[in-house]
mmCIF file of N, CA and C in Angstrom:
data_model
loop_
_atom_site.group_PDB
_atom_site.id
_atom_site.type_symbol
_atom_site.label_atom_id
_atom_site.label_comp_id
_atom_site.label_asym_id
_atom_site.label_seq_id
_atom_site.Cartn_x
_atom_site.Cartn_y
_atom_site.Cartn_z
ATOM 1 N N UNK A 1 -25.758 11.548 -8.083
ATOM 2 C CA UNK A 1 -24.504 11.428 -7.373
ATOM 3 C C UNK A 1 -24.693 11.927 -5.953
ATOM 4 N N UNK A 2 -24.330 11.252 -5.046
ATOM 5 C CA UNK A 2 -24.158 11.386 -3.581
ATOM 6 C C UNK A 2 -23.320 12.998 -3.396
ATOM 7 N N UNK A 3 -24.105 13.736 -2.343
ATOM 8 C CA UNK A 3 -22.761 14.922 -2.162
ATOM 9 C C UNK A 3 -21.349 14.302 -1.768
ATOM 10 N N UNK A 4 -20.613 14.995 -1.937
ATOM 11 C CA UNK A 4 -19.372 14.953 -1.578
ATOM 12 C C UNK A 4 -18.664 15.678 -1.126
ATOM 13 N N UNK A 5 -17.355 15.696 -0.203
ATOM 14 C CA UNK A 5 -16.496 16.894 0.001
ATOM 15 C C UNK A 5 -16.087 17.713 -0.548
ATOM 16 N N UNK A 6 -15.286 18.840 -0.472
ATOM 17 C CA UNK A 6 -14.634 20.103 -1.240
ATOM 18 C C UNK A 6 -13.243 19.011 -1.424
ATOM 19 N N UNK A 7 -13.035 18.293 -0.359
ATOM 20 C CA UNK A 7 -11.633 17.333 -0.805
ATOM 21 C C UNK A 7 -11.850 16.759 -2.224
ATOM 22 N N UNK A 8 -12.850 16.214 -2.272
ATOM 23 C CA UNK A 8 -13.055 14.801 -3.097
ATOM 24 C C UNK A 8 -13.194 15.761 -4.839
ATOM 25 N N UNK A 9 -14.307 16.964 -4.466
ATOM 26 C CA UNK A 9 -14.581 17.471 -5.622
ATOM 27 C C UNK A 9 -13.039 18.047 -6.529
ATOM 28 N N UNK A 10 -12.266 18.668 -4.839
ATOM 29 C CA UNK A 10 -10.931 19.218 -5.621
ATOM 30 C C UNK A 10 -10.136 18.373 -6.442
ATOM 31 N N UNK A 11 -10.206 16.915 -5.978
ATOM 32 C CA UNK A 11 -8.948 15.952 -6.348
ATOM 33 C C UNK A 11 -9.522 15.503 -7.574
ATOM 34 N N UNK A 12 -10.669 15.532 -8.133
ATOM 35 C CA UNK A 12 -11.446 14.865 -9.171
ATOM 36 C C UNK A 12 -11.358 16.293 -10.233
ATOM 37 N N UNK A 13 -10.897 17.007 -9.834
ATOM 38 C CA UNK A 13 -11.190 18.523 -10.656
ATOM 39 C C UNK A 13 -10.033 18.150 -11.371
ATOM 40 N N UNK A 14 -9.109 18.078 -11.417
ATOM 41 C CA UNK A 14 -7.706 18.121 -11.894
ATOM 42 C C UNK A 14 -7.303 16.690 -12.126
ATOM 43 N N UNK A 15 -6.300 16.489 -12.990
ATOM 44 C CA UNK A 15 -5.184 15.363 -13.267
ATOM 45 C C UNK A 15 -4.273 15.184 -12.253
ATOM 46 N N UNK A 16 -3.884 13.687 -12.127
ATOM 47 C CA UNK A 16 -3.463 13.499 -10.791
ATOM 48 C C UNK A 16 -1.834 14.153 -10.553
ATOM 49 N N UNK A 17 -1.247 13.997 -11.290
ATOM 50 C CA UNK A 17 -0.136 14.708 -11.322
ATOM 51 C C UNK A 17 1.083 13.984 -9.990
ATOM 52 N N UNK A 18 1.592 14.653 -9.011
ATOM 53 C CA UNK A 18 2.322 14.036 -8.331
ATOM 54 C C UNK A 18 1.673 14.340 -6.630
ATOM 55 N N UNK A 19 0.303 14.433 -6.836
ATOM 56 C CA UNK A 19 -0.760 14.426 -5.619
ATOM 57 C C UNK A 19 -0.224 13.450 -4.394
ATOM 58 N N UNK A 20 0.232 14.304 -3.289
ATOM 59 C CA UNK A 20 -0.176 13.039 -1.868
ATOM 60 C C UNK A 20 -1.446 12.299 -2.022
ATOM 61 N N UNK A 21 -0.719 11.435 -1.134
ATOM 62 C CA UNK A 21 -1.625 10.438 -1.096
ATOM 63 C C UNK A 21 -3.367 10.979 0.365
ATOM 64 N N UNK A 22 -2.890 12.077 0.799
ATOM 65 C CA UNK A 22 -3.740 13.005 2.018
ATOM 66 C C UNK A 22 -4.848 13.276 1.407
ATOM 67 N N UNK A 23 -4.183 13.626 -0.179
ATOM 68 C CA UNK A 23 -5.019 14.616 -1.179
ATOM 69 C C UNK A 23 -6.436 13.930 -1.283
ATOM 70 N N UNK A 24 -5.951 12.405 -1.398
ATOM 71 C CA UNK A 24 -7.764 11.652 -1.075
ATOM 72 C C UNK A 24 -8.422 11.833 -0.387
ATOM 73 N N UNK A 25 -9.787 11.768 -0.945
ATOM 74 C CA UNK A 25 -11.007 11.613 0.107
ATOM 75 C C UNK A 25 -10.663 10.678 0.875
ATOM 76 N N UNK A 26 -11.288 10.985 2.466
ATOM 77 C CA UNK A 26 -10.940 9.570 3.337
ATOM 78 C C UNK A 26 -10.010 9.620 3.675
ATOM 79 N N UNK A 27 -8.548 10.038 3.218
ATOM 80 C CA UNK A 27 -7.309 9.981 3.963
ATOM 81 C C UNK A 27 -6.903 11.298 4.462
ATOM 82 N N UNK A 28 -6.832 11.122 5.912
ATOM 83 C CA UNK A 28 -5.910 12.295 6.403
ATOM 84 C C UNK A 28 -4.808 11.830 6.950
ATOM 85 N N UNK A 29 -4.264 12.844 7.996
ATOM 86 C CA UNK A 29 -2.430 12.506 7.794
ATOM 87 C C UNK A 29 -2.445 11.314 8.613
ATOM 88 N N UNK A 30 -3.146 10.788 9.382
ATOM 89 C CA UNK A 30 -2.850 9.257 10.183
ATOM 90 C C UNK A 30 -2.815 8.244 9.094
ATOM 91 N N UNK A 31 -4.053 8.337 8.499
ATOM 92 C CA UNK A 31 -3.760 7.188 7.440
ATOM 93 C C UNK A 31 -2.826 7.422 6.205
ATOM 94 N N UNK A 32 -2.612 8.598 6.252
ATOM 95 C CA UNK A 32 -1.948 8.995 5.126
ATOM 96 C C UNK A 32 -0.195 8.203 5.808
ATOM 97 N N UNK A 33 0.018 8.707 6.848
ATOM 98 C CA UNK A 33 0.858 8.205 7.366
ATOM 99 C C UNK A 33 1.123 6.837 6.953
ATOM 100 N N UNK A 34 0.297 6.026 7.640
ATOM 101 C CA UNK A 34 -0.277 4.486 7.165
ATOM 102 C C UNK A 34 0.188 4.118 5.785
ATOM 103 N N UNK A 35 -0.104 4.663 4.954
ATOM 104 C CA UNK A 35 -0.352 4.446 3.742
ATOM 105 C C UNK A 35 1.110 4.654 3.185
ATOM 106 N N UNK A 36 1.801 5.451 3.561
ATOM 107 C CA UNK A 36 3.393 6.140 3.361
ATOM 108 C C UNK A 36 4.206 4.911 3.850
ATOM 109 N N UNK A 37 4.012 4.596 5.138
ATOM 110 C CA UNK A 37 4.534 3.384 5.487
ATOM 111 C C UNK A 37 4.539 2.447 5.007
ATOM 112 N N UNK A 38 3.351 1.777 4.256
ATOM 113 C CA UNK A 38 3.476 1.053 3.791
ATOM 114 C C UNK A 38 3.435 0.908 1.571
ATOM 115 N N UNK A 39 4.114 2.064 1.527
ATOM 116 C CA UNK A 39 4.734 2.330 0.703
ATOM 117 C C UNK A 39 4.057 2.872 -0.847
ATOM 118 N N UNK A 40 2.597 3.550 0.200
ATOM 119 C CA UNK A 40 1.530 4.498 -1.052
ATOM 120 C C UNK A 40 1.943 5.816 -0.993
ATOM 121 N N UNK A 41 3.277 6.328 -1.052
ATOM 122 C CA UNK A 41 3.323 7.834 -1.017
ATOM 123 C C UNK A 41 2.490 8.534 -1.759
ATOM 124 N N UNK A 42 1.975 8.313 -2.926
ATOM 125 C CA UNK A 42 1.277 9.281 -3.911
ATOM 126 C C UNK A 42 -0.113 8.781 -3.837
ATOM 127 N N UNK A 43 -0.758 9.481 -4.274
ATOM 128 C CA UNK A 43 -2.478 9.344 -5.001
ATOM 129 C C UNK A 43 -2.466 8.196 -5.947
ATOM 130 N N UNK A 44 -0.954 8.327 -6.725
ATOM 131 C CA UNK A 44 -1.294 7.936 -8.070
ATOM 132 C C UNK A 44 -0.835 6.309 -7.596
ATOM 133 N N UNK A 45 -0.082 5.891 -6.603
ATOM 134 C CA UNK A 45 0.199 4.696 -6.387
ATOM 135 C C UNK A 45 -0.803 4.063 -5.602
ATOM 136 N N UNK A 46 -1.661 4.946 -4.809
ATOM 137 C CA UNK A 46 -3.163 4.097 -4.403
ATOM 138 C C UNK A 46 -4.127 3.620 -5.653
ATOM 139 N N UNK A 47 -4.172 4.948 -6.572
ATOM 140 C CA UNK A 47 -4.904 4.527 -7.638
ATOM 141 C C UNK A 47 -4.650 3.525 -8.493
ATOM 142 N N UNK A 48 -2.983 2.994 -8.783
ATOM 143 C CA UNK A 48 -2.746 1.989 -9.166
ATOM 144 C C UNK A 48 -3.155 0.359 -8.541
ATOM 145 N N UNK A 49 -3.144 0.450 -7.130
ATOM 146 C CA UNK A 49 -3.791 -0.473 -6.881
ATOM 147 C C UNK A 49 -5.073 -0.180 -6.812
ATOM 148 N N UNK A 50 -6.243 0.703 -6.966
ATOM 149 C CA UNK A 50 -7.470 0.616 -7.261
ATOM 150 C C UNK A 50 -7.955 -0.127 -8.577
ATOM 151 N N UNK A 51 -7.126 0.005 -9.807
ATOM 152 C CA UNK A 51 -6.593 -0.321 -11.063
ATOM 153 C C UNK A 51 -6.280 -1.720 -10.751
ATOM 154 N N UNK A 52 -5.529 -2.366 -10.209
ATOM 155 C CA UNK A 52 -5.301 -3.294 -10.040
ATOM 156 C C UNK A 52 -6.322 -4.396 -9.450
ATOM 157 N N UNK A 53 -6.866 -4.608 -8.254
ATOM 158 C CA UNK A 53 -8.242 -4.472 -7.692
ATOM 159 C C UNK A 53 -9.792 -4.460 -8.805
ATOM 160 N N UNK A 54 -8.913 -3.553 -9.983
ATOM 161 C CA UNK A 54 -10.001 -3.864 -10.820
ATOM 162 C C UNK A 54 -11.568 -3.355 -10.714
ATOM 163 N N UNK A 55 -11.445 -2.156 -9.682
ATOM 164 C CA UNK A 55 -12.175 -1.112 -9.465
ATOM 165 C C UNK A 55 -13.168 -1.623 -8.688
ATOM 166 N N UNK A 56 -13.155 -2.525 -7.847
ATOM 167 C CA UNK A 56 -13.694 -3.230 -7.138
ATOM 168 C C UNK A 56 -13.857 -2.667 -6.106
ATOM 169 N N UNK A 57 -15.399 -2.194 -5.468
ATOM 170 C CA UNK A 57 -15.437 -1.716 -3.868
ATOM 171 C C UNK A 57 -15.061 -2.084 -3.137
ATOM 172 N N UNK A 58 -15.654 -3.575 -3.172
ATOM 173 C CA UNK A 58 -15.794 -4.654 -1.613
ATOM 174 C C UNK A 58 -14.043 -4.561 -1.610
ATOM 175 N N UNK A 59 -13.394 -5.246 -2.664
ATOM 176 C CA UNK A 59 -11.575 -5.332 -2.301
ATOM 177 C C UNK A 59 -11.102 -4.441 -2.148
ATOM 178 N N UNK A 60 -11.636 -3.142 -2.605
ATOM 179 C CA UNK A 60 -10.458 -2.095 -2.738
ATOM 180 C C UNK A 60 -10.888 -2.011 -0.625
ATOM 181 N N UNK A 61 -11.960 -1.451 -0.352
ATOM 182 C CA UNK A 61 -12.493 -1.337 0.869
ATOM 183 C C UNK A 61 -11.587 -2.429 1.762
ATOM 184 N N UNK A 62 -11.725 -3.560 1.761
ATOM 185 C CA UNK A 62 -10.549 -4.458 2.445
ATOM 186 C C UNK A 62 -9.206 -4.113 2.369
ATOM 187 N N UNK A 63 -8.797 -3.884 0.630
ATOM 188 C CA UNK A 63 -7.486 -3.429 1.373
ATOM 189 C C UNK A 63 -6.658 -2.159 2.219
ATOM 190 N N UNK A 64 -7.704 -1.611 1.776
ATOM 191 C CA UNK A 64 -7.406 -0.053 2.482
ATOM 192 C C UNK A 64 -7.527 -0.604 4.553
ATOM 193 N N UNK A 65 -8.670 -1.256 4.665
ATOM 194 C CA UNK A 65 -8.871 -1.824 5.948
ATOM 195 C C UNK A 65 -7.649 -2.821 6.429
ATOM 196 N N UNK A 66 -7.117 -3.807 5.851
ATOM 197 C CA UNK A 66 -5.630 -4.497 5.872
ATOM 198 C C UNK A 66 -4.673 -3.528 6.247
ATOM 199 N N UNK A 67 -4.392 -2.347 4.796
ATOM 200 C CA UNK A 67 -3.343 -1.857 4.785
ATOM 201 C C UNK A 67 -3.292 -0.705 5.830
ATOM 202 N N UNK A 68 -4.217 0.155 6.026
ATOM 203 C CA UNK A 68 -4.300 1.232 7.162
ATOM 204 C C UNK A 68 -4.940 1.780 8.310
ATOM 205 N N UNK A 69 -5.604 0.390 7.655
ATOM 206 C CA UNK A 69 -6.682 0.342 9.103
ATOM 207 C C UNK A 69 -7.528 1.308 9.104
ATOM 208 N N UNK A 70 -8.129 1.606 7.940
ATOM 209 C CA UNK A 70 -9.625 2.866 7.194
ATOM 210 C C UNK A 70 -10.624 1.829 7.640
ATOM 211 N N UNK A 71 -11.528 2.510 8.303
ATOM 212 C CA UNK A 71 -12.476 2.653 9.218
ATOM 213 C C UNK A 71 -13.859 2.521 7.348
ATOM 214 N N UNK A 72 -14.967 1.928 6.973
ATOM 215 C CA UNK A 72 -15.821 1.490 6.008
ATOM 216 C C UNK A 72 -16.247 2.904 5.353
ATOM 217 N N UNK A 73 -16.211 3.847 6.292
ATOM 218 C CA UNK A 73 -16.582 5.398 6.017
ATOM 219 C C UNK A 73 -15.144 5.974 4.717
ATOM 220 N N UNK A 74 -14.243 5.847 5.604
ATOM 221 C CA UNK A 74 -13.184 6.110 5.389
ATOM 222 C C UNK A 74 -12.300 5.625 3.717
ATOM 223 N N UNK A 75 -12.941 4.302 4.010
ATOM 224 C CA UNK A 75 -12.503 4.000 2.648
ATOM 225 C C UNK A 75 -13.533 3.937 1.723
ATOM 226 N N UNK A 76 -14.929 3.960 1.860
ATOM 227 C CA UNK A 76 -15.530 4.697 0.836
ATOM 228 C C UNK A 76 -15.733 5.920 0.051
ATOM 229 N N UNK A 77 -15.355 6.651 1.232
ATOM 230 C CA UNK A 77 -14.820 7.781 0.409
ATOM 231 C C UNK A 77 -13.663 7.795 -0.173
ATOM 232 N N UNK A 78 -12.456 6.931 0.015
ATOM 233 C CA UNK A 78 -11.144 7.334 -0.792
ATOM 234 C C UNK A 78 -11.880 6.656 -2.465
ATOM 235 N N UNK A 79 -12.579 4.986 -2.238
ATOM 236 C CA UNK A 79 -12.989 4.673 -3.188
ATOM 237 C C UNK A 79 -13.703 5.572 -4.202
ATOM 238 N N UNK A 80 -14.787 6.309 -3.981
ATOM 239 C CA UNK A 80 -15.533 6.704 -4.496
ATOM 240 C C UNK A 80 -14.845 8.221 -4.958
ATOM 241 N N UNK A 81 -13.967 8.542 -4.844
ATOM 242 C CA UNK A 81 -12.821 9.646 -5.232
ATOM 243 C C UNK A 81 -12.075 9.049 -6.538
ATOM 244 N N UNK A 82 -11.572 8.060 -6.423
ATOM 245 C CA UNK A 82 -10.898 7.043 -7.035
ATOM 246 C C UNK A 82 -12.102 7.336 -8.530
ATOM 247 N N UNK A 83 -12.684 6.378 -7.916
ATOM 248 C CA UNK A 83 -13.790 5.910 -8.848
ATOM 249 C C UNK A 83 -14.432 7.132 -9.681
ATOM 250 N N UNK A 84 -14.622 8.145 -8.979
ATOM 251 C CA UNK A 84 -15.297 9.420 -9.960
ATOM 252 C C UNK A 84 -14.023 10.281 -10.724
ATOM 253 N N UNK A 85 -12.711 10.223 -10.269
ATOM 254 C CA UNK A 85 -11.162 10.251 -10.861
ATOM 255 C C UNK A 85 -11.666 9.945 -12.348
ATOM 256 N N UNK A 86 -11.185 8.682 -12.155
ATOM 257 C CA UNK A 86 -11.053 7.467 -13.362
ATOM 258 C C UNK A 86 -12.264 7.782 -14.020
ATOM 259 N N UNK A 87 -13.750 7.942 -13.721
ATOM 260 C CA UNK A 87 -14.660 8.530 -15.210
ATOM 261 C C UNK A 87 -14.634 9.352 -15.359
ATOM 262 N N UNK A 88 -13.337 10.725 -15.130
ATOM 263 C CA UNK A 88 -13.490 12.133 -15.615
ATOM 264 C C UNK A 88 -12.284 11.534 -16.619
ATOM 265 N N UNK A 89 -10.983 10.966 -15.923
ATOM 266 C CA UNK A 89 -9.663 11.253 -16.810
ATOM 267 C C UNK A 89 -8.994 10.126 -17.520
ATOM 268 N N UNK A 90 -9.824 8.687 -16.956
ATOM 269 C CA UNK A 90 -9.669 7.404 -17.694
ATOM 270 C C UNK A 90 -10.558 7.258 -19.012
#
């Protein structure tokens, strides 16, 4: 496994519960902003469309790039948060 942040490790430590959407790797408050706007307030409603997407890099990576304008860095890390999430608590 690739290192990772103290963000990414914290949000993967625990059940998602009613987590901002900041709480992701990759998102801070601009995109988090972004993401609020366009109507991801929570963790758990990004992760639903990660779920949806079908756990897909390349799409999830586009839509994060569509929806908030995450920079390839940016949304690999929210992905790969996502993604190590879902094989601790899925």
């Amino acid at each position: 496994m690739s290192s990772t942040s103290q963000k990414h490790r914290n949000f993967v430590a625990e059940p998602m519960g009613e987590k901002p959407v900041t709480d992701l790797a990759g998102v801070g408050e601009v995109l988090g902003k972004r993401l609020e706007t366009a109507g991801f307030d929570k963790a758990s409603v990004v992760l639903g469309q990660f779920l949806v997407l079908k756990k897909d890099k390349e799409l999830f990576q586009e839509w994060m790039k569509e929806t908030c304008s995450a920079n390839s860095k940016q949304s690999a890390d929210c992905y790969q948060c996502l993604k190590d999430w879902c094989d601790e608590f899925l």
